[in-house]
Amino acid sequence: MTKPSHIAIIMDGNGRWAKARGLPRAAGHRAGVEALRRTVRAVGEQGVAWLTCYAFSSENWSRPQSEVSDLLGLLKIFIRRDLAELHQNGVRVRVIGDRKGLKSDIRTLLEEAEALTADNDAMILIIAFNYGSRDEIARAAAKIARMAANQEISASQITPETFAAFLDTAGVPDPDLIIRTGGDQRLSNFLLWQAAYAELVFAPCFWPDFTESDLVAAIEEFGGRDRRFGKVAADAVS
Ligand code: FPP
């Protein structure tokens, strides 16, 4: 069975998980971090080299101030508490999203995590934080426009491959499989460029309930998909 080499996850449903238990939304996000920890381990055990997780979108700033602080706090706790274990296990941490929009303490923390783990290669964990695809694509276009104005790049040099090198995911293989929990079936501004040929799997459970067996089921579903990348299947050619 073909396995994905890059899985990306939209971790949705923390709020509804908490509500169903009569708990505050913050409790759902805390349980979401636990699910993230379990999932990083499980993805590693499945031999999948790349994992990207959508932790905070550029649109999440419009949530109530207290929820935004909870999410920023959880990111700090996650990095502080889990970094040593991730590093020990050979996990490289990379962060995508707009760094400029983050306060300097968080920016420093993210940079330290990336620097500490830069030489690890057992698995790469990409955290999408203050990330939105349209913002990423617009920032890439702005960089190219600035270079063009300085005559450092010309229009004829811009191809899908060269453009991709200006995205936050430069050098990262496209996700093969995108999993979204929580029941909604959309991409919500996540990896729009990179998802061109990704297989999508929607898990009905809320993110805090996502288990290793849900992961294995998604990988198995992926294994049964016919990926043609815009071509026709070999046996369809007459
Ligand atoms: C969606 O649930 C989830 C998020 C907005 C954030 C995902 C965050 C985590 C899993 C925990 C934080 C992890 C780090 C590393 C910061 P939702 O609140 O939209 O749930 P709902 O759709 O049920 O309201």
XYZ file of C-alpha atoms and ligand atoms in Angstrom:
262
model
C 0.000 0.000 0.000
C 1.318 3.456 -0.887
C 1.880 5.565 2.200
C 1.836 9.350 2.234
C 5.189 10.980 2.902
C 3.606 14.253 3.982
C 0.411 14.457 6.040
C -1.178 17.815 6.867
C -3.912 18.161 9.479
C -6.639 20.723 10.112
C -7.223 20.156 13.822
C -10.850 21.275 14.091
C -13.503 20.785 16.737
C -11.793 21.704 20.016
C -14.541 24.178 20.913
C -17.375 21.737 20.193
C -15.561 18.977 22.096
C -15.440 21.252 25.143
C -19.043 22.427 24.749
C -20.283 18.848 24.587
C -18.708 18.343 28.016
C -19.888 21.629 29.523
C -16.282 22.862 29.630
C -14.804 26.204 28.526
C -13.341 26.355 25.007
C -9.857 26.664 26.541
C -10.231 23.120 27.906
C -10.900 21.959 24.356
C -7.711 23.593 23.110
C -5.735 22.030 25.969
C -7.115 18.615 25.035
C -6.216 19.535 21.442
C -2.581 19.908 22.426
C -2.683 16.409 23.975
C -4.077 15.076 20.700
C -1.310 16.861 18.835
C 1.349 15.222 21.040
C -0.157 11.771 20.474
C -0.470 12.392 16.754
C 3.153 13.516 16.302
C 4.263 10.245 17.923
C 1.809 8.161 15.905
C 2.798 9.796 12.610
C 6.468 9.066 13.405
C 5.605 5.450 14.213
C 3.826 5.160 10.864
C 7.092 6.121 9.152
C 5.652 9.324 7.684
C 8.435 11.880 7.329
C 6.506 15.171 7.168
C 3.637 16.409 9.316
C 2.081 19.865 9.041
C -0.468 21.014 11.630
C -2.721 24.058 11.404
C -2.419 25.535 14.916
C -3.523 29.148 14.416
C -4.827 30.822 11.296
C -4.392 34.451 10.292
C -8.190 34.690 10.720
C -8.126 33.343 14.309
C -7.151 36.817 15.623
C -10.812 37.767 15.321
C -11.778 35.293 18.065
C -12.403 36.727 21.566
C -9.216 38.185 23.037
C -9.185 35.608 25.859
C -9.282 32.692 23.405
C -6.472 34.229 21.335
C -4.341 34.509 24.501
C -5.168 30.894 25.394
C -3.963 29.710 21.981
C -0.786 31.813 22.097
C -0.141 30.519 25.636
C -0.627 26.920 24.536
C 1.872 27.352 21.722
C 4.439 28.655 24.224
C 3.735 25.743 26.591
C 3.900 23.238 23.744
C 7.282 24.533 22.588
C 8.707 24.827 26.116
C 7.460 21.434 27.348
C 7.767 19.303 24.267
C 10.785 20.677 22.472
C 13.325 18.580 24.396
C 11.405 15.363 23.666
C 10.921 16.275 20.009
C 14.640 17.051 19.711
C 15.583 13.771 21.440
C 13.451 11.905 18.935
C 15.153 13.569 15.996
C 12.173 15.744 15.061
C 12.931 18.921 13.171
C 10.507 21.765 13.930
C 9.661 24.306 11.289
C 7.098 27.079 11.484
C 5.122 28.567 8.597
C 2.990 31.700 8.668
C 3.545 35.418 9.010
C 6.171 35.936 11.719
C 5.990 39.711 11.485
C 2.492 39.653 12.967
C 3.710 37.893 16.136
C 5.085 39.423 19.317
C 8.824 39.183 19.734
C 8.725 36.677 22.639
C 6.806 34.157 20.536
C 8.940 34.866 17.493
C 12.092 34.215 19.506
C 10.667 30.979 20.899
C 9.813 29.734 17.414
C 13.229 30.703 16.067
C 14.937 28.897 18.967
C 12.888 25.755 18.313
C 13.848 25.833 14.641
C 17.523 26.484 15.390
C 17.810 23.751 18.048
C 16.291 21.098 15.795
C 17.667 22.296 12.444
C 19.917 19.256 11.913
C 17.319 16.619 12.852
C 15.933 14.445 10.114
C 13.935 11.599 11.649
C 10.731 13.560 11.022
C 9.785 17.142 10.210
C 6.974 18.793 12.157
C 5.701 21.955 10.538
C 3.532 24.160 12.710
C 1.320 26.564 10.781
C 0.953 29.540 13.122
C -0.512 32.896 12.109
C -0.833 31.139 8.783
C -3.258 31.753 5.926
C -2.670 30.576 2.378
C -3.805 33.738 0.671
C -1.542 35.767 2.940
C 1.365 33.392 2.182
C 0.778 33.660 -1.572
C 0.430 37.459 -1.410
C 3.678 37.718 0.617
C 5.448 35.558 -1.982
C 4.110 37.746 -4.808
C 5.238 40.894 -2.961
C 8.771 39.471 -2.560
C 8.907 38.696 -6.273
C 7.600 42.173 -7.141
C 10.333 43.760 -5.005
C 12.985 41.619 -6.704
C 11.570 42.458 -10.134
C 11.696 46.175 -9.298
C 15.410 45.691 -8.473
C 15.847 43.673 -11.679
C 16.814 40.597 -9.677
C 14.150 38.442 -11.369
C 12.301 38.669 -14.667
C 8.751 37.648 -15.603
C 10.012 34.762 -17.754
C 11.714 33.213 -14.709
C 8.439 32.870 -12.823
C 7.136 29.320 -13.086
C 5.167 27.188 -10.616
C 8.487 25.763 -9.386
C 10.251 29.109 -8.903
C 7.114 30.634 -7.345
C 6.882 27.776 -4.831
C 10.389 28.637 -3.643
C 9.033 31.982 -2.367
C 6.323 30.375 -0.244
C 6.809 29.654 3.469
C 6.940 25.969 2.499
C 9.981 26.402 0.220
C 11.743 23.046 -0.014
C 8.853 21.135 1.599
C 7.218 18.422 -0.538
C 3.504 19.026 -1.190
C 1.189 17.253 1.258
C -0.032 13.912 -0.080
C -2.842 13.619 2.436
C -4.790 16.340 4.229
C -6.919 15.226 7.160
C -9.576 17.487 8.647
C -11.378 16.566 11.850
C -14.566 18.139 13.171
C -16.953 17.268 10.338
C -16.568 20.268 8.029
C -15.379 19.561 4.516
C -13.297 22.532 3.421
C -9.685 23.722 3.382
C -10.228 27.021 5.270
C -7.275 28.865 3.694
C -4.819 26.040 4.487
C -2.059 25.106 2.004
C -4.160 26.113 -1.014
C -1.208 26.151 -3.417
C 0.413 23.043 -1.959
C -2.843 21.030 -1.846
C -3.215 20.958 -5.643
C -3.060 17.143 -5.763
C -3.515 16.237 -2.116
C -6.018 13.561 -1.169
C -8.519 14.853 1.372
C -9.859 12.750 4.221
C -12.517 14.127 6.561
C -12.674 12.515 9.988
C -16.001 13.161 11.722
C -14.544 13.191 15.261
C -13.545 16.355 17.120
C -9.792 16.911 17.191
C -9.245 16.045 20.893
C -10.779 12.618 20.173
C -8.514 11.887 17.182
C -6.605 8.663 17.854
C -3.870 6.593 16.303
C -6.518 4.307 14.801
C -8.170 7.315 13.091
C -4.749 8.170 11.672
C -4.199 4.616 10.444
C -7.699 4.596 8.900
C -6.934 7.843 7.035
C -3.620 6.426 5.780
C -5.440 3.279 4.617
C -8.068 5.355 2.834
C -5.241 7.270 1.146
C -3.679 3.946 0.085
C -6.866 3.047 -1.773
C -7.100 6.308 -3.713
C -6.167 6.489 -7.397
C -3.812 9.474 -7.731
C -3.546 10.502 -11.359
C -2.078 14.022 -11.041
C -4.130 15.135 -14.053
C -3.014 12.193 -16.214
C -5.049 9.169 -17.267
C -4.570 5.790 -15.634
C -2.074 3.554 -17.479
C -4.782 0.951 -18.258
C -7.056 3.654 -19.737
C -4.677 4.383 -22.611
C -5.902 2.607 -25.763
C -10.061 24.460 15.896
O -10.993 24.225 16.912
C -8.738 24.532 16.402
C -8.002 25.685 16.470
C -8.458 27.014 16.124
C -6.647 25.645 16.921
C -5.961 24.315 16.920
C -5.183 24.318 18.132
C -4.827 23.263 18.855
C -5.034 21.857 18.475
C -4.201 23.474 20.153
C -3.130 24.454 20.084
C -1.871 23.863 19.607
C -0.793 24.624 19.524
C 0.538 24.023 19.241
C -0.931 26.075 19.718
P -12.168 25.255 17.036
O -11.897 26.125 18.200
O -12.400 25.975 15.755
O -13.343 24.280 17.346
P -14.874 24.489 16.956
O -14.941 24.488 15.449
O -15.506 23.291 17.555
O -15.313 25.772 17.588
